[in-house]
Amino acid sequence: LSSLSMLCTGSDFSSPHPLDYDDCLQADVDVRENGKWRKREVSIYRQRRLRDSVLVIRKKKGGPIEREFALDSLCGIMMEMKEGVRFPLLISFPRDIVRIGFKLIDSIPRWKGFIERICGQSTVISSLTLEHTPFLPSFSTLGHAASLLVIGSRFTIIDHNREEVVHSAPLTHLEMVTAIDNSLWISFDDLRKNPDEYFSLESKSAREILKYFAELRRERALRFKMLPYKTSCSSRGTA
């Protein structure tokens, strides 16, 4: 994946060092913000109350909190492939992306496992192209590389060109439209209530995406239907 809004890499330590494995994981890192590298301390805490922060960023050990994130705003987590000498772990929130990189790949399973025990399992589809459908007002992200994350009942899209989360919504109803050109159109909830939440996701392998959502429907009993491309175009285009 391309660089995101916050890129953290191992600094003084080759792996995270836990304060108390049952309650917190903590590491000194270099954080990339606004094109510059800055040393930071990142901590992940076990949540005790709903509004408690699960991820905290400080300028230095024991210093004041610079940024913090609560579980109720979490979208998803995912592992990435090696990038240079870093092994990143990406955590996304509706408005922010935190990317923590480690010098040792062995560090990732411990952090990922700790987060999953706090936040639950996540399912990921990455490297998609996001475009708005031609017959509705333009979406804010035309033709940008994006990642699609599904965790719990939330559906989140990360725009890697703009380095931010561009969409996050409850996955209560999903309508998929297949197209001859290997693209998929996806809408959330009811189009009459959310007309702007209708755009296409294009992939090199639309078949894999279809398979994924079919499995997702079986596992989580999600409501969605699939319509042929031409039928959808004619019905939506004349609405």
PDB file of C-alpha atoms in Angstrom:
ATOM      1  CA  LEU A   1       0.000   0.000   0.000  1.00  0.00           C
ATOM      2  CA  SER A   2       1.069   3.580  -0.494  1.00  0.00           C
ATOM      3  CA  SER A   3       2.061   5.811   2.394  1.00  0.00           C
ATOM      4  CA  LEU A   4      -0.851   6.852   4.599  1.00  0.00           C
ATOM      5  CA  SER A   5      -1.585   9.738   6.930  1.00  0.00           C
ATOM      6  CA  MET A   6       0.411   8.291   9.799  1.00  0.00           C
ATOM      7  CA  LEU A   7       3.334   5.929   9.273  1.00  0.00           C
ATOM      8  CA  CYS A   8       5.034   4.537  12.359  1.00  0.00           C
ATOM      9  CA  THR A   9       8.338   2.665  12.265  1.00  0.00           C
ATOM     10  CA  GLY A  10      10.456   1.018  14.931  1.00  0.00           C
ATOM     11  CA  SER A  11      12.887   3.525  16.413  1.00  0.00           C
ATOM     12  CA  ASP A  12      14.962   2.629  19.481  1.00  0.00           C
ATOM     13  CA  PHE A  13      13.528  -0.863  19.899  1.00  0.00           C
ATOM     14  CA  SER A  14      13.461  -3.791  17.491  1.00  0.00           C
ATOM     15  CA  SER A  15      10.114  -4.985  18.845  1.00  0.00           C
ATOM     16  CA  PRO A  16       7.290  -3.729  21.109  1.00  0.00           C
ATOM     17  CA  HIS A  17       7.938  -3.966  24.827  1.00  0.00           C
ATOM     18  CA  PRO A  18       4.861  -4.678  26.988  1.00  0.00           C
ATOM     19  CA  LEU A  19       4.283  -2.870  30.260  1.00  0.00           C
ATOM     20  CA  ASP A  20       1.693  -5.430  31.277  1.00  0.00           C
ATOM     21  CA  TYR A  21       0.752  -7.910  28.583  1.00  0.00           C
ATOM     22  CA  ASP A  22      -2.770  -8.260  29.947  1.00  0.00           C
ATOM     23  CA  ASP A  23      -3.422  -4.527  29.928  1.00  0.00           C
ATOM     24  CA  CYS A  24      -1.106  -2.657  27.550  1.00  0.00           C
ATOM     25  CA  LEU A  25       1.393  -2.880  24.701  1.00  0.00           C
ATOM     26  CA  GLN A  26       3.765   0.017  24.150  1.00  0.00           C
ATOM     27  CA  ALA A  27       6.585   0.948  21.760  1.00  0.00           C
ATOM     28  CA  ASP A  28       8.778   3.908  20.822  1.00  0.00           C
ATOM     29  CA  VAL A  29       8.231   4.693  17.142  1.00  0.00           C
ATOM     30  CA  ASP A  30       8.884   7.235  14.416  1.00  0.00           C
ATOM     31  CA  VAL A  31       5.619   8.773  13.210  1.00  0.00           C
ATOM     32  CA  ARG A  32       5.312  10.383   9.793  1.00  0.00           C
ATOM     33  CA  GLU A  33       3.011  13.402   9.935  1.00  0.00           C
ATOM     34  CA  ASN A  34       2.766  16.073   7.240  1.00  0.00           C
ATOM     35  CA  GLY A  35       5.790  14.694   5.418  1.00  0.00           C
ATOM     36  CA  LYS A  36       8.092  14.719   8.465  1.00  0.00           C
ATOM     37  CA  TRP A  37       9.323  12.008  10.815  1.00  0.00           C
ATOM     38  CA  ARG A  38       8.803  12.524  14.548  1.00  0.00           C
ATOM     39  CA  LYS A  39       9.565  10.250  17.501  1.00  0.00           C
ATOM     40  CA  ARG A  40       6.445   9.111  19.333  1.00  0.00           C
ATOM     41  CA  GLU A  41       5.309   6.586  21.914  1.00  0.00           C
ATOM     42  CA  VAL A  42       2.356   4.397  20.884  1.00  0.00           C
ATOM     43  CA  SER A  43       0.327   2.446  23.447  1.00  0.00           C
ATOM     44  CA  ILE A  44      -2.586   0.045  23.002  1.00  0.00           C
ATOM     45  CA  TYR A  45      -4.687  -0.500  26.128  1.00  0.00           C
ATOM     46  CA  ARG A  46      -7.286  -3.054  27.093  1.00  0.00           C
ATOM     47  CA  GLN A  47     -10.612  -1.257  27.214  1.00  0.00           C
ATOM     48  CA  ARG A  48     -12.397  -1.172  30.575  1.00  0.00           C
ATOM     49  CA  ARG A  49     -15.227   1.232  29.704  1.00  0.00           C
ATOM     50  CA  LEU A  50     -16.943   1.898  26.377  1.00  0.00           C
ATOM     51  CA  ARG A  51     -15.403   5.344  25.902  1.00  0.00           C
ATOM     52  CA  ASP A  52     -11.915   4.387  27.071  1.00  0.00           C
ATOM     53  CA  SER A  53      -9.134   4.955  24.554  1.00  0.00           C
ATOM     54  CA  VAL A  54      -7.601   1.796  23.121  1.00  0.00           C
ATOM     55  CA  LEU A  55      -4.801   3.504  21.175  1.00  0.00           C
ATOM     56  CA  VAL A  56      -2.813   6.457  22.544  1.00  0.00           C
ATOM     57  CA  ILE A  57       0.018   8.462  20.953  1.00  0.00           C
ATOM     58  CA  ARG A  58       2.361  10.573  23.092  1.00  0.00           C
ATOM     59  CA  LYS A  59       5.319  12.770  22.165  1.00  0.00           C
ATOM     60  CA  LYS A  60       7.479  11.016  24.759  1.00  0.00           C
ATOM     61  CA  LYS A  61       7.237   8.294  27.382  1.00  0.00           C
ATOM     62  CA  GLY A  62       4.899   9.350  30.164  1.00  0.00           C
ATOM     63  CA  GLY A  63       4.192  12.672  28.468  1.00  0.00           C
ATOM     64  CA  PRO A  64       0.838  14.289  27.671  1.00  0.00           C
ATOM     65  CA  ILE A  65      -1.440  12.553  25.185  1.00  0.00           C
ATOM     66  CA  GLU A  66      -1.127  13.903  21.648  1.00  0.00           C
ATOM     67  CA  ARG A  67      -3.805  11.762  19.981  1.00  0.00           C
ATOM     68  CA  GLU A  68      -6.099   9.000  21.218  1.00  0.00           C
ATOM     69  CA  PHE A  69      -8.689   6.699  19.684  1.00  0.00           C
ATOM     70  CA  ALA A  70     -11.627   4.831  21.237  1.00  0.00           C
ATOM     71  CA  LEU A  71     -12.947   1.394  20.337  1.00  0.00           C
ATOM     72  CA  ASP A  72     -16.353   2.699  19.265  1.00  0.00           C
ATOM     73  CA  SER A  73     -14.709   4.553  16.365  1.00  0.00           C
ATOM     74  CA  LEU A  74     -12.566   1.647  15.152  1.00  0.00           C
ATOM     75  CA  CYS A  75     -13.123   0.510  11.569  1.00  0.00           C
ATOM     76  CA  GLY A  76     -10.632  -2.305  11.139  1.00  0.00           C
ATOM     77  CA  ILE A  77      -7.081  -3.583  11.284  1.00  0.00           C
ATOM     78  CA  MET A  78      -4.941  -5.299   8.707  1.00  0.00           C
ATOM     79  CA  MET A  79      -1.411  -6.564   8.210  1.00  0.00           C
ATOM     80  CA  GLU A  80       0.602  -5.339   5.256  1.00  0.00           C
ATOM     81  CA  MET A  81       3.499  -6.858   3.377  1.00  0.00           C
ATOM     82  CA  LYS A  82       7.050  -5.798   4.112  1.00  0.00           C
ATOM     83  CA  GLU A  83       7.759  -2.221   3.059  1.00  0.00           C
ATOM     84  CA  GLY A  84      11.493  -1.583   2.928  1.00  0.00           C
ATOM     85  CA  VAL A  85      12.777  -2.718   6.320  1.00  0.00           C
ATOM     86  CA  ARG A  86       9.379  -2.274   7.985  1.00  0.00           C
ATOM     87  CA  PHE A  87       6.593  -4.722   8.697  1.00  0.00           C
ATOM     88  CA  PRO A  88       3.486  -2.523   9.043  1.00  0.00           C
ATOM     89  CA  LEU A  89       0.267  -3.054  10.953  1.00  0.00           C
ATOM     90  CA  LEU A  90      -2.536  -0.718   9.848  1.00  0.00           C
ATOM     91  CA  ILE A  91      -5.319   0.416  12.184  1.00  0.00           C
ATOM     92  CA  SER A  92      -8.099   2.561  10.724  1.00  0.00           C
ATOM     93  CA  PHE A  93     -10.652   4.872  12.309  1.00  0.00           C
ATOM     94  CA  PRO A  94     -13.405   6.859  10.533  1.00  0.00           C
ATOM     95  CA  ARG A  95     -11.201   9.947  10.212  1.00  0.00           C
ATOM     96  CA  ASP A  96      -7.681   8.703  10.854  1.00  0.00           C
ATOM     97  CA  ILE A  97      -5.271   5.971   9.847  1.00  0.00           C
ATOM     98  CA  VAL A  98      -2.487   4.740  12.108  1.00  0.00           C
ATOM     99  CA  ARG A  99       0.237   2.639  10.541  1.00  0.00           C
ATOM    100  CA  ILE A 100       2.753   1.042  12.908  1.00  0.00           C
ATOM    101  CA  GLY A 101       5.852  -0.580  11.441  1.00  0.00           C
ATOM    102  CA  PHE A 102       8.198  -2.984  13.227  1.00  0.00           C
ATOM    103  CA  LYS A 103      11.784  -3.987  12.508  1.00  0.00           C
ATOM    104  CA  LEU A 104      11.001  -7.608  13.330  1.00  0.00           C
ATOM    105  CA  ILE A 105       8.081  -9.379  11.696  1.00  0.00           C
ATOM    106  CA  ASP A 106       7.699 -11.450  14.879  1.00  0.00           C
ATOM    107  CA  SER A 107       6.405  -8.310  16.603  1.00  0.00           C
ATOM    108  CA  ILE A 108       3.291  -8.113  14.429  1.00  0.00           C
ATOM    109  CA  PRO A 109       1.425 -11.242  15.642  1.00  0.00           C
ATOM    110  CA  ARG A 110       1.627 -10.091  19.249  1.00  0.00           C
ATOM    111  CA  TRP A 111       0.232  -6.643  18.489  1.00  0.00           C
ATOM    112  CA  LYS A 112      -2.356  -7.956  16.060  1.00  0.00           C
ATOM    113  CA  GLY A 113      -3.475 -10.638  18.504  1.00  0.00           C
ATOM    114  CA  PHE A 114      -3.754  -8.118  21.325  1.00  0.00           C
ATOM    115  CA  ILE A 115      -5.852  -5.756  19.208  1.00  0.00           C
ATOM    116  CA  GLU A 116      -8.104  -8.563  18.000  1.00  0.00           C
ATOM    117  CA  ARG A 117      -8.786  -9.678  21.555  1.00  0.00           C
ATOM    118  CA  ILE A 118      -9.846  -6.115  22.336  1.00  0.00           C
ATOM    119  CA  CYS A 119     -11.646  -5.212  19.123  1.00  0.00           C
ATOM    120  CA  GLY A 120     -12.615  -8.478  17.429  1.00  0.00           C
ATOM    121  CA  GLN A 121     -11.592 -10.119  14.175  1.00  0.00           C
ATOM    122  CA  SER A 122     -11.464  -8.142  10.930  1.00  0.00           C
ATOM    123  CA  THR A 123     -11.819  -9.129   7.289  1.00  0.00           C
ATOM    124  CA  VAL A 124      -9.946  -7.268   4.585  1.00  0.00           C
ATOM    125  CA  ILE A 125     -10.012  -6.765   0.820  1.00  0.00           C
ATOM    126  CA  SER A 126      -7.178  -4.558  -0.402  1.00  0.00           C
ATOM    127  CA  SER A 127      -5.980  -2.824  -3.576  1.00  0.00           C
ATOM    128  CA  LEU A 128      -9.293  -1.865  -5.171  1.00  0.00           C
ATOM    129  CA  THR A 129     -10.075   1.083  -7.423  1.00  0.00           C
ATOM    130  CA  LEU A 130     -12.877   3.366  -6.295  1.00  0.00           C
ATOM    131  CA  GLU A 131     -15.061   5.261  -8.773  1.00  0.00           C
ATOM    132  CA  HIS A 132     -18.505   6.805  -8.584  1.00  0.00           C
ATOM    133  CA  THR A 133     -21.302   5.580 -10.815  1.00  0.00           C
ATOM    134  CA  PRO A 134     -21.840   7.757 -13.918  1.00  0.00           C
ATOM    135  CA  PHE A 135     -25.458   8.685 -13.246  1.00  0.00           C
ATOM    136  CA  LEU A 136     -25.128  10.148  -9.736  1.00  0.00           C
ATOM    137  CA  PRO A 137     -23.229  13.211  -8.409  1.00  0.00           C
ATOM    138  CA  SER A 138     -19.492  12.673  -8.394  1.00  0.00           C
ATOM    139  CA  PHE A 139     -17.999  11.061  -5.330  1.00  0.00           C
ATOM    140  CA  SER A 140     -15.029  12.760  -3.685  1.00  0.00           C
ATOM    141  CA  THR A 141     -12.624  10.019  -4.735  1.00  0.00           C
ATOM    142  CA  LEU A 142     -12.471   9.373  -8.466  1.00  0.00           C
ATOM    143  CA  GLY A 143     -10.157   6.657  -9.711  1.00  0.00           C
ATOM    144  CA  HIS A 144      -7.981   6.466  -6.604  1.00  0.00           C
ATOM    145  CA  ALA A 145      -6.315   3.368  -5.205  1.00  0.00           C
ATOM    146  CA  ALA A 146      -8.247   2.240  -2.155  1.00  0.00           C
ATOM    147  CA  SER A 147      -8.601  -0.527   0.396  1.00  0.00           C
ATOM    148  CA  LEU A 148     -11.900  -1.975   1.521  1.00  0.00           C
ATOM    149  CA  LEU A 149     -12.212  -3.129   5.134  1.00  0.00           C
ATOM    150  CA  VAL A 150     -15.112  -4.947   6.755  1.00  0.00           C
ATOM    151  CA  ILE A 151     -15.116  -5.364  10.532  1.00  0.00           C
ATOM    152  CA  GLY A 152     -18.161  -6.334  12.528  1.00  0.00           C
ATOM    153  CA  SER A 153     -21.037  -4.593  10.758  1.00  0.00           C
ATOM    154  CA  ARG A 154     -19.079  -1.608   9.392  1.00  0.00           C
ATOM    155  CA  PHE A 155     -17.889  -1.080   5.835  1.00  0.00           C
ATOM    156  CA  THR A 156     -14.888   1.248   5.415  1.00  0.00           C
ATOM    157  CA  ILE A 157     -12.972   2.575   2.405  1.00  0.00           C
ATOM    158  CA  ILE A 158      -9.441   3.981   2.668  1.00  0.00           C
ATOM    159  CA  ASP A 159      -8.174   6.282  -0.073  1.00  0.00           C
ATOM    160  CA  HIS A 160      -4.409   5.849  -0.370  1.00  0.00           C
ATOM    161  CA  ASN A 161      -3.885   8.846  -2.656  1.00  0.00           C
ATOM    162  CA  ARG A 162      -5.534  11.239  -0.219  1.00  0.00           C
ATOM    163  CA  GLU A 163      -4.188   9.262   2.750  1.00  0.00           C
ATOM    164  CA  GLU A 164      -7.450   9.121   4.682  1.00  0.00           C
ATOM    165  CA  VAL A 165     -10.636   7.192   5.336  1.00  0.00           C
ATOM    166  CA  VAL A 166     -13.148   8.482   2.789  1.00  0.00           C
ATOM    167  CA  HIS A 167     -16.171   6.426   3.775  1.00  0.00           C
ATOM    168  CA  SER A 168     -17.381   4.440   6.768  1.00  0.00           C
ATOM    169  CA  ALA A 169     -20.955   3.228   7.152  1.00  0.00           C
ATOM    170  CA  PRO A 170     -23.005   0.498   8.838  1.00  0.00           C
ATOM    171  CA  LEU A 171     -23.273  -2.540   6.604  1.00  0.00           C
ATOM    172  CA  THR A 172     -27.000  -3.126   7.096  1.00  0.00           C
ATOM    173  CA  HIS A 173     -27.968  -3.570   3.471  1.00  0.00           C
ATOM    174  CA  LEU A 174     -25.782  -4.096   0.448  1.00  0.00           C
ATOM    175  CA  GLU A 175     -26.794  -4.122  -3.195  1.00  0.00           C
ATOM    176  CA  MET A 176     -24.283  -5.393  -5.732  1.00  0.00           C
ATOM    177  CA  VAL A 177     -24.510  -4.885  -9.482  1.00  0.00           C
ATOM    178  CA  THR A 178     -22.314  -7.010 -11.710  1.00  0.00           C
ATOM    179  CA  ALA A 179     -20.856  -5.528 -14.875  1.00  0.00           C
ATOM    180  CA  ILE A 180     -19.355  -7.001 -18.030  1.00  0.00           C
ATOM    181  CA  ASP A 181     -16.144  -4.999 -17.583  1.00  0.00           C
ATOM    182  CA  ASN A 182     -15.284  -6.802 -14.327  1.00  0.00           C
ATOM    183  CA  SER A 183     -16.454  -3.942 -12.111  1.00  0.00           C
ATOM    184  CA  LEU A 184     -18.896  -4.048  -9.231  1.00  0.00           C
ATOM    185  CA  TRP A 185     -21.345  -1.402  -8.120  1.00  0.00           C
ATOM    186  CA  ILE A 186     -22.137  -1.332  -4.430  1.00  0.00           C
ATOM    187  CA  SER A 187     -24.706   0.682  -2.485  1.00  0.00           C
ATOM    188  CA  PHE A 188     -25.360   0.889   1.248  1.00  0.00           C
ATOM    189  CA  ASP A 189     -28.733   0.842   2.989  1.00  0.00           C
ATOM    190  CA  ASP A 190     -31.582   2.329   0.946  1.00  0.00           C
ATOM    191  CA  LEU A 191     -30.692   4.549  -2.018  1.00  0.00           C
ATOM    192  CA  ARG A 192     -33.756   6.682  -1.339  1.00  0.00           C
ATOM    193  CA  LYS A 193     -32.320   7.518   2.084  1.00  0.00           C
ATOM    194  CA  ASN A 194     -28.650   7.671   1.138  1.00  0.00           C
ATOM    195  CA  PRO A 195     -28.384   8.582  -2.568  1.00  0.00           C
ATOM    196  CA  ASP A 196     -24.731   9.625  -2.259  1.00  0.00           C
ATOM    197  CA  GLU A 197     -23.616   6.289  -0.866  1.00  0.00           C
ATOM    198  CA  TYR A 198     -23.597   4.594  -4.245  1.00  0.00           C
ATOM    199  CA  PHE A 199     -20.368   4.022  -6.090  1.00  0.00           C
ATOM    200  CA  SER A 200     -18.437   1.315  -7.868  1.00  0.00           C
ATOM    201  CA  LEU A 201     -15.537  -0.809  -6.747  1.00  0.00           C
ATOM    202  CA  GLU A 202     -13.391  -2.111  -9.573  1.00  0.00           C
ATOM    203  CA  SER A 203     -10.946  -4.947  -9.167  1.00  0.00           C
ATOM    204  CA  LYS A 204      -8.669  -7.007 -11.365  1.00  0.00           C
ATOM    205  CA  SER A 205     -10.712  -9.997 -10.294  1.00  0.00           C
ATOM    206  CA  ALA A 206     -14.378  -9.173  -9.793  1.00  0.00           C
ATOM    207  CA  ARG A 207     -15.029 -12.886  -9.372  1.00  0.00           C
ATOM    208  CA  GLU A 208     -12.974 -12.939  -6.171  1.00  0.00           C
ATOM    209  CA  ILE A 209     -14.928  -9.986  -4.791  1.00  0.00           C
ATOM    210  CA  LEU A 210     -18.224 -11.703  -5.581  1.00  0.00           C
ATOM    211  CA  LYS A 211     -17.005 -14.847  -3.842  1.00  0.00           C
ATOM    212  CA  TYR A 212     -15.960 -12.840  -0.807  1.00  0.00           C
ATOM    213  CA  PHE A 213     -19.350 -11.163  -0.373  1.00  0.00           C
ATOM    214  CA  ALA A 214     -21.158 -14.455  -0.897  1.00  0.00           C
ATOM    215  CA  GLU A 215     -19.156 -15.920   1.992  1.00  0.00           C
ATOM    216  CA  LEU A 216     -19.757 -12.787   4.048  1.00  0.00           C
ATOM    217  CA  ARG A 217     -23.500 -13.104   3.540  1.00  0.00           C
ATOM    218  CA  ARG A 218     -23.489 -16.711   4.736  1.00  0.00           C
ATOM    219  CA  GLU A 219     -21.291 -16.016   7.763  1.00  0.00           C
ATOM    220  CA  ARG A 220     -22.993 -12.848   8.990  1.00  0.00           C
ATOM    221  CA  ALA A 221     -26.479 -13.134   7.501  1.00  0.00           C
ATOM    222  CA  LEU A 222     -26.097  -9.820   5.685  1.00  0.00           C
ATOM    223  CA  ARG A 223     -28.888  -8.668   3.402  1.00  0.00           C
ATOM    224  CA  PHE A 224     -27.772  -7.893  -0.116  1.00  0.00           C
ATOM    225  CA  LYS A 225     -28.887  -8.630  -3.632  1.00  0.00           C
ATOM    226  CA  MET A 226     -27.084  -8.785  -6.949  1.00  0.00           C
ATOM    227  CA  LEU A 227     -28.572  -7.259 -10.096  1.00  0.00           C
ATOM    228  CA  PRO A 228     -27.416  -7.426 -13.722  1.00  0.00           C
ATOM    229  CA  TYR A 229     -25.530  -4.379 -14.984  1.00  0.00           C
ATOM    230  CA  LYS A 230     -27.980  -3.313 -17.721  1.00  0.00           C
ATOM    231  CA  THR A 231     -31.066  -3.690 -15.551  1.00  0.00           C
ATOM    232  CA  SER A 232     -29.580  -1.516 -12.860  1.00  0.00           C
ATOM    233  CA  CYS A 233     -28.373   1.115 -15.314  1.00  0.00           C
ATOM    234  CA  SER A 234     -31.745   1.466 -16.978  1.00  0.00           C
ATOM    235  CA  SER A 235     -33.724   1.540 -13.737  1.00  0.00           C
ATOM    236  CA  ARG A 236     -31.396   3.897 -11.848  1.00  0.00           C
ATOM    237  CA  GLY A 237     -30.598   6.077 -14.822  1.00  0.00           C
ATOM    238  CA  THR A 238     -34.224   6.974 -15.421  1.00  0.00           C
ATOM    239  CA  ALA A 239     -35.062   7.556 -11.763  1.00  0.00           C
TER     240      ALA A 239
END
